[in-house]
Amino acid sequence: MLKNICVTQLNLLRRAPSLQQQVRTTFVLKRKYEPLLHKTNEKPRRMRAKHFIYELVEDTLVKKRPNMEVVLKTFVEGVGDKGDIVSMKPNFVYNKLLLPGLATYKTPESIAKYSKTEAEKSAVQHSSAYAQRTVNMLGSIVLAVVMNKDEPWVLEPWHIKASLRKAGFHCKEECIRLPKERIEGPDLKKENKEFCCTITINKLEQATLRCRIHHWSTDPSERLPYVLEHWKLPAEPLLNVGQPETESTQKNA
């Protein structure tokens, strides 16, 4: 019985496949001390220990690989539109473009296959590769619109423009569409209440921007207490309407 067990274990060991993984690593070296030359038809001199000291010239494992050129099959946010030839880092191209099937290798056949037709060129859906990214960013923030607590005011597009500039966005007043209903103050009942306005980008894409009124006074004793991370707190709607109606024209952002 023991003999059969031992034979079975040996057979299992013999059938176990060996794991082999190819490693593409190349090191370019050079001798620190060059060996002396020998005369023709004579036996070469014996090299000493110092002749086996090498210096590293290049390590191909950490060498920066050149960018890859691919042809996009469809619109990719932040990259380009269908038929565009883009040159990007190999890791991004493999993981984000080639594997999901959004692009293919650059060849004359692929360029001709995925080039835009006249109908596709006339039906513009995206003004640029980064416009949709801007729309997503504007839709994900809550803009603090700081208004005067002491002087009367009426909300205008330049108030939104100034608040956007403080948040890191540059926008023209003509691209900002305010609600049709008039918003005026100061009115502490409107403090931290939310309303929406529309931002037009390149006369094409539109982003809905959430805004909240915050009153501020030049007198430190009259200022309202600061609320930490107020954009994370729930807020009541300022207006009764859902989406705002426009009152200004649209131009390029």
PDB file of C-alpha atoms in Angstrom:
ATOM      1  CA  MET A   1       0.000   0.000   0.000  1.00  0.00           C
ATOM      2  CA  LEU A   2       2.801   2.420   0.904  1.00  0.00           C
ATOM      3  CA  LYS A   3       4.545   1.617  -2.356  1.00  0.00           C
ATOM      4  CA  ASN A   4       1.488   2.602  -4.381  1.00  0.00           C
ATOM      5  CA  ILE A   5       1.216   5.945  -2.527  1.00  0.00           C
ATOM      6  CA  CYS A   6       4.857   6.759  -3.240  1.00  0.00           C
ATOM      7  CA  VAL A   7       4.435   5.918  -6.923  1.00  0.00           C
ATOM      8  CA  THR A   8       1.363   8.169  -7.160  1.00  0.00           C
ATOM      9  CA  GLN A   9       3.237  11.096  -5.607  1.00  0.00           C
ATOM     10  CA  LEU A  10       6.140  10.649  -8.015  1.00  0.00           C
ATOM     11  CA  ASN A  11       3.787  10.581 -10.978  1.00  0.00           C
ATOM     12  CA  LEU A  12       2.109  13.763  -9.829  1.00  0.00           C
ATOM     13  CA  LEU A  13       5.445  15.473  -9.523  1.00  0.00           C
ATOM     14  CA  ARG A  14       6.477  14.396 -12.995  1.00  0.00           C
ATOM     15  CA  ARG A  15       3.289  15.717 -14.587  1.00  0.00           C
ATOM     16  CA  ALA A  16       3.500  19.129 -12.927  1.00  0.00           C
ATOM     17  CA  PRO A  17       4.324  21.665 -15.666  1.00  0.00           C
ATOM     18  CA  SER A  18       7.189  24.053 -15.111  1.00  0.00           C
ATOM     19  CA  LEU A  19       6.310  27.743 -15.057  1.00  0.00           C
ATOM     20  CA  GLN A  20       8.283  29.761 -17.584  1.00  0.00           C
ATOM     21  CA  GLN A  21       7.857  33.474 -18.040  1.00  0.00           C
ATOM     22  CA  GLN A  22       9.678  35.529 -20.602  1.00  0.00           C
ATOM     23  CA  VAL A  23      11.421  38.604 -19.254  1.00  0.00           C
ATOM     24  CA  ARG A  24      12.463  41.258 -21.726  1.00  0.00           C
ATOM     25  CA  THR A  25      15.299  42.934 -19.900  1.00  0.00           C
ATOM     26  CA  THR A  26      18.501  44.069 -21.550  1.00  0.00           C
ATOM     27  CA  PHE A  27      21.407  45.801 -19.850  1.00  0.00           C
ATOM     28  CA  VAL A  28      24.012  47.592 -21.938  1.00  0.00           C
ATOM     29  CA  LEU A  29      27.390  47.517 -20.142  1.00  0.00           C
ATOM     30  CA  LYS A  30      30.935  48.635 -20.820  1.00  0.00           C
ATOM     31  CA  ARG A  31      34.226  47.716 -19.197  1.00  0.00           C
ATOM     32  CA  LYS A  32      35.586  50.198 -16.729  1.00  0.00           C
ATOM     33  CA  TYR A  33      39.171  49.167 -17.522  1.00  0.00           C
ATOM     34  CA  GLU A  34      39.922  48.149 -21.096  1.00  0.00           C
ATOM     35  CA  PRO A  35      42.160  45.054 -21.406  1.00  0.00           C
ATOM     36  CA  LEU A  36      45.510  45.433 -23.173  1.00  0.00           C
ATOM     37  CA  LEU A  37      45.804  44.393 -26.800  1.00  0.00           C
ATOM     38  CA  HIS A  38      47.884  41.400 -27.821  1.00  0.00           C
ATOM     39  CA  LYS A  39      50.120  40.969 -30.830  1.00  0.00           C
ATOM     40  CA  THR A  40      48.996  39.176 -33.955  1.00  0.00           C
ATOM     41  CA  ASN A  41      49.150  35.352 -33.856  1.00  0.00           C
ATOM     42  CA  GLU A  42      49.985  35.403 -30.153  1.00  0.00           C
ATOM     43  CA  LYS A  43      47.994  34.092 -27.251  1.00  0.00           C
ATOM     44  CA  PRO A  44      45.815  36.827 -25.633  1.00  0.00           C
ATOM     45  CA  ARG A  45      46.921  38.112 -22.289  1.00  0.00           C
ATOM     46  CA  ARG A  46      45.143  36.854 -19.247  1.00  0.00           C
ATOM     47  CA  MET A  47      42.656  39.409 -17.957  1.00  0.00           C
ATOM     48  CA  ARG A  48      42.786  40.530 -14.355  1.00  0.00           C
ATOM     49  CA  ALA A  49      39.950  41.047 -11.911  1.00  0.00           C
ATOM     50  CA  LYS A  50      39.651  44.736 -12.719  1.00  0.00           C
ATOM     51  CA  HIS A  51      38.841  43.889 -16.336  1.00  0.00           C
ATOM     52  CA  PHE A  52      35.585  42.276 -15.150  1.00  0.00           C
ATOM     53  CA  ILE A  53      34.304  45.499 -13.601  1.00  0.00           C
ATOM     54  CA  TYR A  54      31.485  46.941 -15.729  1.00  0.00           C
ATOM     55  CA  GLU A  55      29.600  50.214 -15.820  1.00  0.00           C
ATOM     56  CA  LEU A  56      25.912  50.436 -16.677  1.00  0.00           C
ATOM     57  CA  VAL A  57      25.258  52.326 -19.898  1.00  0.00           C
ATOM     58  CA  GLU A  58      21.556  51.642 -20.454  1.00  0.00           C
ATOM     59  CA  ASP A  59      18.734  49.697 -18.813  1.00  0.00           C
ATOM     60  CA  THR A  60      16.010  48.976 -21.359  1.00  0.00           C
ATOM     61  CA  LEU A  61      13.532  48.094 -18.615  1.00  0.00           C
ATOM     62  CA  VAL A  62      13.322  51.728 -17.458  1.00  0.00           C
ATOM     63  CA  LYS A  63      13.897  53.275 -20.860  1.00  0.00           C
ATOM     64  CA  LYS A  64      11.071  55.588 -21.913  1.00  0.00           C
ATOM     65  CA  ARG A  65       9.178  54.065 -24.774  1.00  0.00           C
ATOM     66  CA  PRO A  66       8.099  56.298 -27.668  1.00  0.00           C
ATOM     67  CA  ASN A  67       4.491  57.299 -28.152  1.00  0.00           C
ATOM     68  CA  MET A  68       2.157  55.141 -30.212  1.00  0.00           C
ATOM     69  CA  GLU A  69       0.019  56.447 -33.054  1.00  0.00           C
ATOM     70  CA  VAL A  70      -3.502  55.031 -33.375  1.00  0.00           C
ATOM     71  CA  VAL A  71      -6.672  55.859 -35.290  1.00  0.00           C
ATOM     72  CA  LEU A  72      -9.811  56.474 -33.217  1.00  0.00           C
ATOM     73  CA  LYS A  73     -12.899  54.486 -34.148  1.00  0.00           C
ATOM     74  CA  THR A  74     -15.290  56.770 -32.274  1.00  0.00           C
ATOM     75  CA  PHE A  75     -15.313  59.898 -30.130  1.00  0.00           C
ATOM     76  CA  VAL A  76     -13.209  59.538 -26.968  1.00  0.00           C
ATOM     77  CA  GLU A  77     -13.545  62.187 -24.299  1.00  0.00           C
ATOM     78  CA  GLY A  78     -10.316  64.099 -23.799  1.00  0.00           C
ATOM     79  CA  VAL A  79      -8.595  62.345 -26.737  1.00  0.00           C
ATOM     80  CA  GLY A  80     -10.299  63.080 -30.054  1.00  0.00           C
ATOM     81  CA  ASP A  81     -13.077  62.339 -32.510  1.00  0.00           C
ATOM     82  CA  LYS A  82     -13.638  59.516 -34.969  1.00  0.00           C
ATOM     83  CA  GLY A  83     -10.903  59.243 -37.595  1.00  0.00           C
ATOM     84  CA  ASP A  84      -8.390  61.357 -35.643  1.00  0.00           C
ATOM     85  CA  ILE A  85      -4.787  60.150 -35.503  1.00  0.00           C
ATOM     86  CA  VAL A  86      -3.496  60.576 -31.961  1.00  0.00           C
ATOM     87  CA  SER A  87      -0.052  59.947 -30.496  1.00  0.00           C
ATOM     88  CA  MET A  88      -0.067  58.963 -26.817  1.00  0.00           C
ATOM     89  CA  LYS A  89       1.828  56.908 -24.250  1.00  0.00           C
ATOM     90  CA  PRO A  90       1.851  53.128 -24.875  1.00  0.00           C
ATOM     91  CA  ASN A  91       0.264  52.178 -21.531  1.00  0.00           C
ATOM     92  CA  PHE A  92      -2.675  54.529 -22.068  1.00  0.00           C
ATOM     93  CA  VAL A  93      -3.096  53.372 -25.669  1.00  0.00           C
ATOM     94  CA  TYR A  94      -3.146  49.671 -24.729  1.00  0.00           C
ATOM     95  CA  ASN A  95      -5.399  49.916 -21.667  1.00  0.00           C
ATOM     96  CA  LYS A  96      -7.779  52.734 -22.597  1.00  0.00           C
ATOM     97  CA  LEU A  97      -7.988  52.661 -26.395  1.00  0.00           C
ATOM     98  CA  LEU A  98      -6.958  49.338 -27.948  1.00  0.00           C
ATOM     99  CA  LEU A  99      -8.363  46.900 -25.378  1.00  0.00           C
ATOM    100  CA  PRO A 100     -11.831  48.557 -25.158  1.00  0.00           C
ATOM    101  CA  GLY A 101     -11.942  48.672 -28.962  1.00  0.00           C
ATOM    102  CA  LEU A 102     -11.995  52.470 -29.218  1.00  0.00           C
ATOM    103  CA  ALA A 103      -8.986  52.681 -31.553  1.00  0.00           C
ATOM    104  CA  THR A 104      -6.870  50.641 -33.918  1.00  0.00           C
ATOM    105  CA  TYR A 105      -3.281  50.724 -35.099  1.00  0.00           C
ATOM    106  CA  LYS A 106      -2.348  53.384 -37.611  1.00  0.00           C
ATOM    107  CA  THR A 107      -2.265  51.909 -41.110  1.00  0.00           C
ATOM    108  CA  PRO A 108      -3.336  53.301 -44.491  1.00  0.00           C
ATOM    109  CA  GLU A 109      -6.280  50.890 -44.456  1.00  0.00           C
ATOM    110  CA  SER A 110      -7.478  51.928 -40.984  1.00  0.00           C
ATOM    111  CA  ILE A 111      -7.134  55.628 -41.825  1.00  0.00           C
ATOM    112  CA  ALA A 112      -9.298  55.180 -44.908  1.00  0.00           C
ATOM    113  CA  LYS A 113     -11.806  52.960 -43.080  1.00  0.00           C
ATOM    114  CA  TYR A 114     -12.470  55.237 -40.095  1.00  0.00           C
ATOM    115  CA  SER A 115     -12.225  58.617 -41.801  1.00  0.00           C
ATOM    116  CA  LYS A 116     -15.363  60.742 -41.468  1.00  0.00           C
ATOM    117  CA  THR A 117     -17.867  60.905 -44.281  1.00  0.00           C
ATOM    118  CA  GLU A 118     -19.397  64.155 -45.487  1.00  0.00           C
ATOM    119  CA  ALA A 119     -22.592  63.438 -43.555  1.00  0.00           C
ATOM    120  CA  GLU A 120     -20.658  62.854 -40.326  1.00  0.00           C
ATOM    121  CA  LYS A 121     -18.665  66.052 -40.819  1.00  0.00           C
ATOM    122  CA  SER A 122     -21.825  68.101 -41.232  1.00  0.00           C
ATOM    123  CA  ALA A 123     -23.500  66.583 -38.152  1.00  0.00           C
ATOM    124  CA  VAL A 124     -21.189  67.956 -35.470  1.00  0.00           C
ATOM    125  CA  GLN A 125     -21.820  66.417 -32.052  1.00  0.00           C
ATOM    126  CA  HIS A 126     -18.743  67.593 -30.153  1.00  0.00           C
ATOM    127  CA  SER A 127     -17.010  70.927 -30.618  1.00  0.00           C
ATOM    128  CA  SER A 128     -13.704  69.602 -29.259  1.00  0.00           C
ATOM    129  CA  ALA A 129     -12.201  66.635 -27.470  1.00  0.00           C
ATOM    130  CA  TYR A 130     -12.257  68.459 -24.119  1.00  0.00           C
ATOM    131  CA  ALA A 131     -15.682  70.116 -24.289  1.00  0.00           C
ATOM    132  CA  GLN A 132     -17.521  67.128 -22.803  1.00  0.00           C
ATOM    133  CA  ARG A 133     -14.970  66.939 -20.009  1.00  0.00           C
ATOM    134  CA  THR A 134     -15.720  70.580 -19.185  1.00  0.00           C
ATOM    135  CA  VAL A 135     -19.450  69.806 -19.191  1.00  0.00           C
ATOM    136  CA  ASN A 136     -18.902  66.961 -16.736  1.00  0.00           C
ATOM    137  CA  MET A 137     -16.780  69.115 -14.444  1.00  0.00           C
ATOM    138  CA  LEU A 138     -19.319  71.939 -14.386  1.00  0.00           C
ATOM    139  CA  GLY A 139     -22.106  69.486 -13.700  1.00  0.00           C
ATOM    140  CA  SER A 140     -20.276  67.962 -10.737  1.00  0.00           C
ATOM    141  CA  ILE A 141     -19.615  71.145  -8.723  1.00  0.00           C
ATOM    142  CA  VAL A 142     -21.775  73.408  -6.565  1.00  0.00           C
ATOM    143  CA  LEU A 143     -20.846  77.030  -7.237  1.00  0.00           C
ATOM    144  CA  ALA A 144     -20.877  79.476  -4.327  1.00  0.00           C
ATOM    145  CA  VAL A 145     -22.254  82.837  -5.489  1.00  0.00           C
ATOM    146  CA  VAL A 146     -21.184  85.363  -2.854  1.00  0.00           C
ATOM    147  CA  MET A 147     -23.452  88.441  -2.732  1.00  0.00           C
ATOM    148  CA  ASN A 148     -23.449  91.597  -0.637  1.00  0.00           C
ATOM    149  CA  LYS A 149     -25.361  91.461   2.622  1.00  0.00           C
ATOM    150  CA  ASP A 150     -25.591  95.237   3.105  1.00  0.00           C
ATOM    151  CA  GLU A 151     -26.327  96.689  -0.348  1.00  0.00           C
ATOM    152  CA  PRO A 152     -29.265  95.801  -2.649  1.00  0.00           C
ATOM    153  CA  TRP A 153     -28.435  93.713  -5.684  1.00  0.00           C
ATOM    154  CA  VAL A 154     -29.972  91.837  -8.590  1.00  0.00           C
ATOM    155  CA  LEU A 155     -28.283  88.654  -9.807  1.00  0.00           C
ATOM    156  CA  GLU A 156     -26.710  89.135 -13.243  1.00  0.00           C
ATOM    157  CA  PRO A 157     -24.479  86.959 -15.484  1.00  0.00           C
ATOM    158  CA  TRP A 158     -21.333  88.781 -14.401  1.00  0.00           C
ATOM    159  CA  HIS A 159     -21.910  87.572 -10.832  1.00  0.00           C
ATOM    160  CA  ILE A 160     -21.780  83.985 -12.096  1.00  0.00           C
ATOM    161  CA  LYS A 161     -18.750  84.852 -14.230  1.00  0.00           C
ATOM    162  CA  ALA A 162     -16.855  86.192 -11.203  1.00  0.00           C
ATOM    163  CA  SER A 163     -17.783  83.158  -9.102  1.00  0.00           C
ATOM    164  CA  LEU A 164     -16.659  80.813 -11.884  1.00  0.00           C
ATOM    165  CA  ARG A 165     -13.336  82.642 -12.128  1.00  0.00           C
ATOM    166  CA  LYS A 166     -12.792  82.124  -8.392  1.00  0.00           C
ATOM    167  CA  ALA A 167     -13.493  78.415  -8.924  1.00  0.00           C
ATOM    168  CA  GLY A 168     -10.951  78.215 -11.771  1.00  0.00           C
ATOM    169  CA  PHE A 169     -13.269  78.494 -14.811  1.00  0.00           C
ATOM    170  CA  HIS A 170     -13.106  81.328 -17.336  1.00  0.00           C
ATOM    171  CA  CYS A 171     -16.367  82.051 -19.102  1.00  0.00           C
ATOM    172  CA  LYS A 172     -17.938  84.937 -21.020  1.00  0.00           C
ATOM    173  CA  GLU A 173     -21.137  86.555 -19.815  1.00  0.00           C
ATOM    174  CA  GLU A 174     -22.856  85.743 -23.112  1.00  0.00           C
ATOM    175  CA  CYS A 175     -22.466  82.018 -22.392  1.00  0.00           C
ATOM    176  CA  ILE A 176     -24.334  82.219 -19.058  1.00  0.00           C
ATOM    177  CA  ARG A 177     -28.094  81.726 -19.010  1.00  0.00           C
ATOM    178  CA  LEU A 178     -29.849  82.729 -15.806  1.00  0.00           C
ATOM    179  CA  PRO A 179     -33.328  81.689 -14.670  1.00  0.00           C
ATOM    180  CA  LYS A 180     -36.153  83.776 -16.085  1.00  0.00           C
ATOM    181  CA  GLU A 181     -37.363  84.641 -12.593  1.00  0.00           C
ATOM    182  CA  ARG A 182     -35.632  87.655 -11.081  1.00  0.00           C
ATOM    183  CA  ILE A 183     -33.284  86.935  -8.160  1.00  0.00           C
ATOM    184  CA  GLU A 184     -32.598  89.904  -5.919  1.00  0.00           C
ATOM    185  CA  GLY A 185     -31.463  90.643  -2.407  1.00  0.00           C
ATOM    186  CA  PRO A 186     -30.107  90.879   0.193  1.00  0.00           C
ATOM    187  CA  ASP A 187     -32.495  88.309   1.585  1.00  0.00           C
ATOM    188  CA  LEU A 188     -31.328  85.961   4.309  1.00  0.00           C
ATOM    189  CA  LYS A 189     -34.190  83.617   3.440  1.00  0.00           C
ATOM    190  CA  LYS A 190     -32.282  82.836   0.255  1.00  0.00           C
ATOM    191  CA  GLU A 191     -29.089  81.961   2.107  1.00  0.00           C
ATOM    192  CA  ASN A 192     -27.628  78.633   0.926  1.00  0.00           C
ATOM    193  CA  LYS A 193     -30.610  77.985  -1.340  1.00  0.00           C
ATOM    194  CA  GLU A 194     -29.901  76.431  -4.705  1.00  0.00           C
ATOM    195  CA  PHE A 195     -30.760  77.427  -8.251  1.00  0.00           C
ATOM    196  CA  CYS A 196     -29.484  76.310 -11.659  1.00  0.00           C
ATOM    197  CA  CYS A 197     -28.069  78.165 -14.617  1.00  0.00           C
ATOM    198  CA  THR A 198     -26.875  76.935 -17.997  1.00  0.00           C
ATOM    199  CA  ILE A 199     -23.376  77.371 -19.427  1.00  0.00           C
ATOM    200  CA  THR A 200     -22.944  77.091 -23.207  1.00  0.00           C
ATOM    201  CA  ILE A 201     -19.554  75.890 -24.478  1.00  0.00           C
ATOM    202  CA  ASN A 202     -18.429  76.665 -28.029  1.00  0.00           C
ATOM    203  CA  LYS A 203     -22.045  77.373 -29.097  1.00  0.00           C
ATOM    204  CA  LEU A 204     -22.776  73.639 -28.895  1.00  0.00           C
ATOM    205  CA  GLU A 205     -22.462  71.800 -25.571  1.00  0.00           C
ATOM    206  CA  GLN A 206     -24.513  72.905 -22.574  1.00  0.00           C
ATOM    207  CA  ALA A 207     -23.807  72.280 -18.907  1.00  0.00           C
ATOM    208  CA  THR A 208     -26.221  72.706 -16.003  1.00  0.00           C
ATOM    209  CA  LEU A 209     -24.466  74.510 -13.154  1.00  0.00           C
ATOM    210  CA  ARG A 210     -25.771  74.312  -9.586  1.00  0.00           C
ATOM    211  CA  CYS A 211     -25.384  77.583  -7.663  1.00  0.00           C
ATOM    212  CA  ARG A 212     -26.018  78.616  -4.063  1.00  0.00           C
ATOM    213  CA  ILE A 213     -26.437  82.128  -2.678  1.00  0.00           C
ATOM    214  CA  HIS A 214     -24.125  83.182   0.164  1.00  0.00           C
ATOM    215  CA  HIS A 215     -24.330  86.602   1.819  1.00  0.00           C
ATOM    216  CA  TRP A 216     -21.141  88.400   2.805  1.00  0.00           C
ATOM    217  CA  SER A 217     -20.613  91.670   4.645  1.00  0.00           C
ATOM    218  CA  THR A 218     -17.666  94.059   4.700  1.00  0.00           C
ATOM    219  CA  ASP A 219     -18.213  94.446   8.437  1.00  0.00           C
ATOM    220  CA  PRO A 220     -16.656  91.436  10.193  1.00  0.00           C
ATOM    221  CA  SER A 221     -19.183  91.645  13.023  1.00  0.00           C
ATOM    222  CA  GLU A 222     -22.094  91.310  10.571  1.00  0.00           C
ATOM    223  CA  ARG A 223     -20.772  88.302   8.690  1.00  0.00           C
ATOM    224  CA  LEU A 224     -22.565  84.990   8.870  1.00  0.00           C
ATOM    225  CA  PRO A 225     -20.730  82.063  10.468  1.00  0.00           C
ATOM    226  CA  TYR A 226     -18.717  80.008   8.013  1.00  0.00           C
ATOM    227  CA  VAL A 227     -20.154  76.595   7.184  1.00  0.00           C
ATOM    228  CA  LEU A 228     -17.494  73.969   6.503  1.00  0.00           C
ATOM    229  CA  GLU A 229     -17.997  72.105   3.210  1.00  0.00           C
ATOM    230  CA  HIS A 230     -21.391  73.667   2.636  1.00  0.00           C
ATOM    231  CA  TRP A 231     -21.607  72.084  -0.832  1.00  0.00           C
ATOM    232  CA  LYS A 232     -22.024  68.650   0.761  1.00  0.00           C
ATOM    233  CA  LEU A 233     -25.060  69.697   2.784  1.00  0.00           C
ATOM    234  CA  PRO A 234     -28.600  69.359   1.380  1.00  0.00           C
ATOM    235  CA  ALA A 235     -30.140  72.601   0.156  1.00  0.00           C
ATOM    236  CA  GLU A 236     -33.636  73.811  -0.644  1.00  0.00           C
ATOM    237  CA  PRO A 237     -34.463  75.086  -4.131  1.00  0.00           C
ATOM    238  CA  LEU A 238     -34.481  78.836  -4.521  1.00  0.00           C
ATOM    239  CA  LEU A 239     -36.997  78.856  -7.373  1.00  0.00           C
ATOM    240  CA  ASN A 240     -40.116  76.830  -7.970  1.00  0.00           C
ATOM    241  CA  VAL A 241     -39.270  76.037 -11.587  1.00  0.00           C
ATOM    242  CA  GLY A 242     -37.203  72.996 -12.542  1.00  0.00           C
ATOM    243  CA  GLN A 243     -34.937  74.119 -15.365  1.00  0.00           C
ATOM    244  CA  PRO A 244     -34.182  77.808 -15.900  1.00  0.00           C
ATOM    245  CA  GLU A 245     -35.397  79.734 -18.925  1.00  0.00           C
ATOM    246  CA  THR A 246     -32.819  81.742 -20.828  1.00  0.00           C
ATOM    247  CA  GLU A 247     -32.625  85.510 -21.079  1.00  0.00           C
ATOM    248  CA  SER A 248     -29.290  86.075 -22.780  1.00  0.00           C
ATOM    249  CA  THR A 249     -27.806  85.072 -26.100  1.00  0.00           C
ATOM    250  CA  GLN A 250     -25.136  82.396 -26.575  1.00  0.00           C
ATOM    251  CA  LYS A 251     -21.692  82.844 -27.980  1.00  0.00           C
ATOM    252  CA  ASN A 252     -18.354  81.077 -27.759  1.00  0.00           C
ATOM    253  CA  ALA A 253     -17.117  80.266 -24.250  1.00  0.00           C
TER     254      ALA A 253
END
